[in-house]
Amino acid sequence: MKKVLLSSIFILIFVAILIFTISKRDIQALKLTAIPLSQTAIKLKWNGNHGNFILYRRLTKTGRFIKIGETTSTLYIDKNLTANTTYYYRIKEKNKSGHFEVSNIASTTTFEQIPKAPVLSITSSNQSAFLSWKENSGVSLNGFVLYKRRSGIAKFTPIATLTYSETRYVDNNLKPNMEYFYEVRAYNNRGFSKCSNVVNIKTSYTVAGSVIGTYGKSIPDVVISFDSSNNKYEFVKSALNGQWIKKGLKGIVKIRAYKNKWKFIPEKVIVRGGKNIIFYGINASKKEGTLRWKFKTEGGIVGSVAIGLNGTIYAKSQDNYLYAINPNG
């Protein structure tokens, strides 16, 4: 009788140990993993059987877990999270005997947020473009890439890669009388932002020339004016040697020469880029008919003479030559 009792007790103890071992093995086999999906979502999965599970989350390594949901699946997507943030998770299995912690603690970090498109602005000075921009998304940045194209070219090309602290750039490699377009992108470990707004400038150009009178003599103090529909420009005066220069012109400009009691050929010149212009002056205060100079051709003049925009006098002669004569003879 005693042997039967001892055998029964032994069997009961063995079964209890076996059940405990199997249950412990099942609990240890339920392993939780956390995988980041985006800046705002993490995927949780575990390798147990389908059941009733409660999910918990915390923001620190040793903080208090807070319940975030329940599921009967072995997969859960935690959404509406903060970018570039580490989260800690565990799950409990819900059964008839109560709640039992069945998983390890798993942690992972959401992806870093891609920057927003910067806001770009520009100012210009002759043949330089001064660019500055702001990026206000509040995420970590690695830097910026600046792009440029000129009129007539459709594709932007990168011209500079800058650090996250560099938000200004001066582009000095510009040609006169040319329109340029710019845009900028921010980037970090997650990728590039969208392109910023596009800004543009049109570079200025310089026009120079001289004022010449009878016998090639220079005419000083001649007022050279510049008329534009888009810009206002101050006049300049010719120097003692008749030379003059004007910088910073843009677009289409009409140029005229003026001096009291003088007439100038041409009356006006229309420019849209750098050019050298010569005005020829005639003193209108002298009596008409006064002989200024003579030029003898080898044959008779056929028809009337013509005067070009720069004052050159064109005459066809019976010696089969076309003569081009300066206004000073």
Coordinates of C-alpha atoms in Angstrom, one line a residue:
M1 CA 0.0 0.0 0.0
K2 CA 2.8 2.3 0.9
K3 CA 4.6 1.6 -2.4
V4 CA 1.4 2.3 -4.4
L5 CA 1.1 5.6 -2.6
L6 CA 4.7 6.6 -3.2
S7 CA 4.3 5.7 -6.8
S8 CA 1.2 7.9 -7.2
I9 CA 2.9 10.8 -5.5
F10 CA 6.0 10.4 -7.8
I11 CA 3.8 10.3 -10.9
L12 CA 1.9 13.5 -9.7
I13 CA 5.2 15.3 -9.1
F14 CA 6.5 14.2 -12.5
V15 CA 3.4 15.4 -14.3
A16 CA 3.5 18.7 -12.5
I17 CA 7.1 19.2 -13.4
L18 CA 6.4 18.2 -17.0
I19 CA 3.5 20.6 -17.2
F20 CA 5.5 23.4 -15.6
T21 CA 8.4 22.8 -18.0
I22 CA 6.2 22.7 -21.1
S23 CA 4.4 25.9 -19.9
K24 CA 7.7 27.6 -19.3
R25 CA 9.0 26.5 -22.7
D26 CA 5.9 27.9 -24.3
I27 CA 6.3 31.2 -22.5
Q28 CA 10.0 31.5 -23.4
A29 CA 9.2 30.6 -27.0
L30 CA 6.9 33.7 -27.4
K31 CA 9.5 36.2 -28.5
L32 CA 8.6 39.8 -29.4
T33 CA 10.3 41.8 -32.1
A34 CA 9.8 45.5 -33.0
I35 CA 10.6 46.8 -36.5
P36 CA 10.3 50.5 -37.7
L37 CA 8.2 51.0 -40.7
S38 CA 8.3 54.8 -41.1
Q39 CA 8.7 58.0 -39.2
T40 CA 5.4 57.4 -37.4
A41 CA 4.8 53.6 -37.3
I42 CA 6.4 50.4 -35.8
K43 CA 5.5 46.8 -36.5
L44 CA 5.3 44.4 -33.6
K45 CA 5.2 40.7 -34.1
W46 CA 5.8 37.5 -32.1
N47 CA 6.0 33.9 -32.9
G48 CA 3.4 32.4 -30.5
N49 CA 0.0 30.9 -31.4
H50 CA -3.1 33.1 -31.9
G51 CA -4.7 34.0 -28.6
N52 CA -5.7 37.1 -26.6
F53 CA -2.8 39.5 -26.2
I54 CA -2.5 42.9 -24.5
L55 CA 0.2 45.3 -25.8
Y56 CA 2.2 47.7 -23.7
R57 CA 4.6 50.6 -24.6
R58 CA 6.9 53.0 -22.8
L59 CA 9.3 55.8 -23.9
T60 CA 12.2 55.1 -21.6
K61 CA 14.2 52.0 -20.8
T62 CA 13.1 51.7 -17.2
G63 CA 9.8 53.7 -17.2
R64 CA 6.3 52.5 -16.7
F65 CA 4.5 50.5 -19.4
I66 CA 1.2 51.9 -20.7
K67 CA -1.4 49.7 -22.4
I68 CA -1.8 50.6 -26.1
G69 CA -4.2 47.9 -27.4
E70 CA -5.4 44.3 -27.6
T71 CA -5.3 41.7 -30.4
T72 CA -5.9 38.1 -31.1
S73 CA -3.2 38.1 -33.9
T74 CA 0.5 37.8 -33.6
L75 CA 1.0 41.1 -35.5
Y76 CA 0.3 44.7 -34.5
I77 CA 1.1 48.1 -36.1
D78 CA 1.7 50.9 -33.6
K79 CA 0.9 54.2 -35.4
N80 CA 0.9 58.0 -34.8
L81 CA 4.4 57.9 -33.3
T82 CA 7.1 60.6 -33.2
A83 CA 9.9 60.5 -35.7
N84 CA 13.4 59.6 -34.6
T85 CA 12.2 58.3 -31.2
T86 CA 13.0 55.0 -29.4
Y87 CA 10.0 53.0 -28.1
Y88 CA 10.0 49.9 -25.7
Y89 CA 7.3 47.2 -25.9
R90 CA 6.1 44.0 -24.2
I91 CA 3.0 41.8 -24.5
K92 CA 0.9 39.8 -22.0
E93 CA -1.2 36.8 -22.8
K94 CA -4.8 36.9 -21.5
N95 CA -6.1 33.5 -20.5
K96 CA -8.6 31.9 -18.0
S97 CA -6.1 32.0 -15.2
G98 CA -5.2 35.7 -15.5
H99 CA -2.6 37.9 -17.2
F100 CA 0.8 36.5 -17.7
E101 CA 3.8 38.3 -19.1
V102 CA 4.9 36.1 -22.0
S103 CA 7.3 38.3 -24.0
N104 CA 10.6 39.8 -23.7
I105 CA 11.0 43.6 -23.9
A106 CA 11.7 44.7 -27.5
S107 CA 12.7 48.2 -28.6
T108 CA 13.3 50.1 -31.8
T109 CA 13.6 53.7 -33.1
T110 CA 11.3 55.3 -35.7
F111 CA 12.8 56.6 -38.8
E112 CA 14.2 60.1 -39.0
Q113 CA 11.8 62.6 -40.6
I114 CA 12.7 63.9 -44.1
P115 CA 13.1 67.8 -44.0
K116 CA 10.6 70.1 -45.4
A117 CA 11.4 72.2 -48.6
P118 CA 13.4 75.3 -47.7
V119 CA 12.2 78.8 -48.5
L120 CA 14.7 80.5 -50.9
S121 CA 15.3 84.2 -51.5
I122 CA 17.7 86.2 -53.7
T123 CA 19.2 89.6 -54.2
S124 CA 21.7 90.6 -56.9
S125 CA 24.5 93.0 -57.5
N126 CA 25.8 93.4 -61.1
Q127 CA 27.2 89.9 -61.9
S128 CA 26.7 88.2 -58.5
A129 CA 23.6 86.5 -57.0
F130 CA 23.2 86.5 -53.2
L131 CA 21.1 83.6 -52.0
S132 CA 19.7 82.8 -48.6
W133 CA 17.2 80.2 -47.3
K134 CA 15.3 78.9 -44.3
E135 CA 14.3 75.3 -43.3
N136 CA 11.8 75.3 -40.4
S137 CA 10.7 71.6 -40.1
G138 CA 12.6 71.2 -36.8
V139 CA 14.3 67.9 -37.8
S140 CA 18.0 67.1 -37.9
L141 CA 19.8 68.1 -41.1
N142 CA 23.0 67.0 -42.8
G143 CA 23.1 69.9 -45.3
F144 CA 21.7 71.5 -48.4
V145 CA 22.3 71.2 -52.2
L146 CA 21.9 74.3 -54.3
Y147 CA 20.8 74.1 -58.0
K148 CA 21.0 76.5 -60.9
R149 CA 20.1 76.9 -64.5
R150 CA 20.1 79.8 -67.0
S151 CA 17.5 81.0 -69.5
G152 CA 17.2 78.6 -72.4
I153 CA 18.3 75.6 -70.3
A154 CA 15.5 73.4 -68.9
K155 CA 17.4 71.3 -66.4
F156 CA 18.8 72.4 -63.1
T157 CA 22.3 71.3 -62.2
P158 CA 23.9 71.3 -58.7
I159 CA 26.4 74.0 -58.0
A160 CA 27.2 73.6 -54.3
T161 CA 26.7 71.1 -51.4
L162 CA 26.7 72.9 -48.1
T163 CA 26.6 71.9 -44.4
Y164 CA 23.4 72.2 -42.3
S165 CA 24.7 75.5 -40.8
E166 CA 25.4 77.2 -44.1
T167 CA 22.2 79.0 -45.3
R168 CA 23.8 81.6 -47.5
Y169 CA 25.7 81.4 -50.8
V170 CA 27.1 84.0 -53.3
D171 CA 27.3 82.9 -56.9
N172 CA 29.9 85.0 -58.7
N173 CA 30.2 82.9 -61.8
L174 CA 27.6 84.8 -63.8
K175 CA 27.6 86.3 -67.3
P176 CA 26.3 89.8 -68.1
N177 CA 22.8 90.2 -69.5
M178 CA 21.7 86.7 -68.6
E179 CA 18.8 85.3 -66.6
Y180 CA 19.5 82.7 -64.0
F181 CA 17.2 80.5 -61.9
Y182 CA 17.9 78.8 -58.5
E183 CA 16.4 76.2 -56.1
V184 CA 17.7 74.4 -53.0
R185 CA 16.9 71.1 -51.2
A186 CA 17.7 70.0 -47.7
Y187 CA 18.7 66.5 -46.8
N188 CA 19.4 64.2 -43.8
N189 CA 20.0 60.5 -43.3
R190 CA 16.5 59.7 -44.4
G191 CA 16.7 61.5 -47.8
F192 CA 16.1 64.8 -49.6
S193 CA 13.3 67.3 -49.1
K194 CA 11.2 68.6 -52.0
C195 CA 12.7 71.4 -54.0
S196 CA 12.3 74.9 -52.7
N197 CA 10.6 77.7 -54.5
V198 CA 12.4 78.9 -57.6
V199 CA 14.0 82.4 -57.6
N200 CA 15.6 84.2 -60.5
I201 CA 17.7 87.2 -61.4
K202 CA 18.8 88.9 -64.7
T203 CA 22.3 90.1 -64.6
S204 CA 23.2 93.7 -65.7
Y205 CA 25.5 94.8 -68.4
T206 CA 27.8 97.7 -69.1
V207 CA 27.6 100.1 -72.1
A208 CA 30.5 102.5 -73.0
G209 CA 31.2 104.9 -75.8
S210 CA 32.5 108.3 -76.9
V211 CA 31.3 111.6 -78.4
I212 CA 33.2 112.9 -81.4
G213 CA 32.8 116.2 -83.2
T214 CA 34.4 117.8 -86.2
Y215 CA 37.7 116.5 -87.3
G216 CA 37.6 113.8 -84.7
K217 CA 37.7 116.2 -81.8
S218 CA 36.3 114.9 -78.5
I219 CA 33.2 116.6 -77.1
P220 CA 33.1 116.8 -73.3
D221 CA 30.1 117.4 -71.0
V222 CA 27.6 115.7 -73.2
V223 CA 24.7 114.3 -71.2
I224 CA 24.1 110.6 -72.0
S225 CA 20.6 109.5 -70.8
F226 CA 19.2 106.0 -70.4
D227 CA 15.5 105.3 -70.8
S228 CA 14.0 102.0 -69.7
S229 CA 10.3 100.9 -69.1
N230 CA 11.4 98.8 -66.1
N231 CA 14.2 100.7 -64.5
K232 CA 15.2 104.3 -63.8
Y233 CA 18.8 105.3 -64.4
E234 CA 20.8 108.4 -63.8
F235 CA 22.5 110.1 -66.7
V236 CA 26.3 110.3 -67.1
K237 CA 28.4 113.0 -68.8
S238 CA 31.2 112.5 -71.3
A239 CA 34.7 113.3 -70.0
L240 CA 37.3 115.7 -71.5
N241 CA 38.3 112.9 -73.9
G242 CA 34.7 112.4 -74.9
Q243 CA 34.5 109.0 -73.2
W244 CA 31.6 107.8 -71.1
I245 CA 30.5 104.5 -69.4
K246 CA 27.4 103.2 -67.7
K247 CA 27.2 100.1 -65.5
G248 CA 24.2 98.2 -64.2
L249 CA 21.9 98.3 -67.1
K250 CA 19.2 95.7 -67.5
G251 CA 16.8 94.7 -70.3
I252 CA 16.1 97.0 -73.2
V253 CA 17.4 100.6 -72.9
K254 CA 17.2 103.6 -75.1
I255 CA 20.4 105.8 -75.1
R256 CA 20.5 109.4 -76.2
A257 CA 23.1 112.2 -76.2
Y258 CA 22.3 115.8 -75.4
K259 CA 24.1 119.1 -75.3
N260 CA 22.7 122.6 -75.7
K261 CA 22.9 123.8 -79.4
W262 CA 24.3 120.5 -80.6
K263 CA 22.8 117.8 -82.7
F264 CA 24.0 114.2 -82.5
I265 CA 23.9 111.3 -84.8
P266 CA 22.4 108.8 -84.2
E267 CA 19.5 110.5 -82.3
K268 CA 19.1 107.4 -80.1
V269 CA 20.4 103.9 -79.8
I270 CA 18.4 100.9 -78.5
V271 CA 20.5 98.3 -76.7
R272 CA 19.8 95.1 -74.8
G273 CA 23.4 94.1 -73.9
G274 CA 26.9 95.4 -73.7
K275 CA 27.9 97.6 -76.6
N276 CA 30.3 100.3 -77.6
I277 CA 28.5 103.4 -78.9
I278 CA 29.8 106.5 -80.7
F279 CA 27.8 109.7 -81.0
Y280 CA 28.8 112.2 -83.6
G281 CA 28.1 115.8 -82.7
I282 CA 27.3 118.8 -85.0
N283 CA 27.3 122.3 -83.5
A284 CA 23.9 123.6 -84.5
S285 CA 24.8 127.1 -83.4
K286 CA 26.9 127.7 -86.5
K287 CA 25.3 129.1 -89.7
E288 CA 23.8 126.6 -92.0
G289 CA 25.8 126.1 -95.2
T290 CA 29.2 126.5 -93.5
L291 CA 31.6 124.1 -95.1
R292 CA 33.0 121.6 -92.6
W293 CA 35.0 119.3 -94.7
K294 CA 35.4 117.8 -98.2
F295 CA 35.9 114.3 -99.5
K296 CA 36.8 113.7 -103.1
T297 CA 35.7 110.4 -104.8
E298 CA 37.1 109.1 -108.1
G299 CA 33.8 109.4 -109.8
G300 CA 30.5 111.2 -109.7
I301 CA 28.0 110.5 -106.8
V302 CA 25.0 108.5 -108.0
G303 CA 21.7 109.4 -106.2
S304 CA 21.5 110.7 -102.6
V305 CA 23.8 109.8 -99.8
A306 CA 22.6 107.7 -96.8
I307 CA 23.5 108.2 -93.1
G308 CA 23.8 105.1 -90.8
L309 CA 22.8 104.9 -87.1
N310 CA 26.3 105.5 -86.0
G311 CA 26.6 108.6 -88.3
T312 CA 28.6 107.0 -91.1
I313 CA 27.8 108.6 -94.5
Y314 CA 27.4 106.1 -97.3
A315 CA 27.7 107.3 -101.0
K316 CA 27.8 105.3 -104.2
S317 CA 30.2 106.6 -106.8
Q318 CA 30.4 106.1 -110.6
D319 CA 33.9 104.6 -110.0
N320 CA 32.0 101.5 -108.8
Y321 CA 32.9 102.0 -105.2
L322 CA 30.6 102.4 -102.1
Y323 CA 32.2 105.0 -99.8
A324 CA 31.7 104.9 -96.0
I325 CA 32.8 108.2 -94.6
N326 CA 32.9 109.2 -90.9
P327 CA 30.9 112.4 -90.0
N328 CA 34.2 114.2 -89.4
G329 CA 35.3 113.6 -93.0

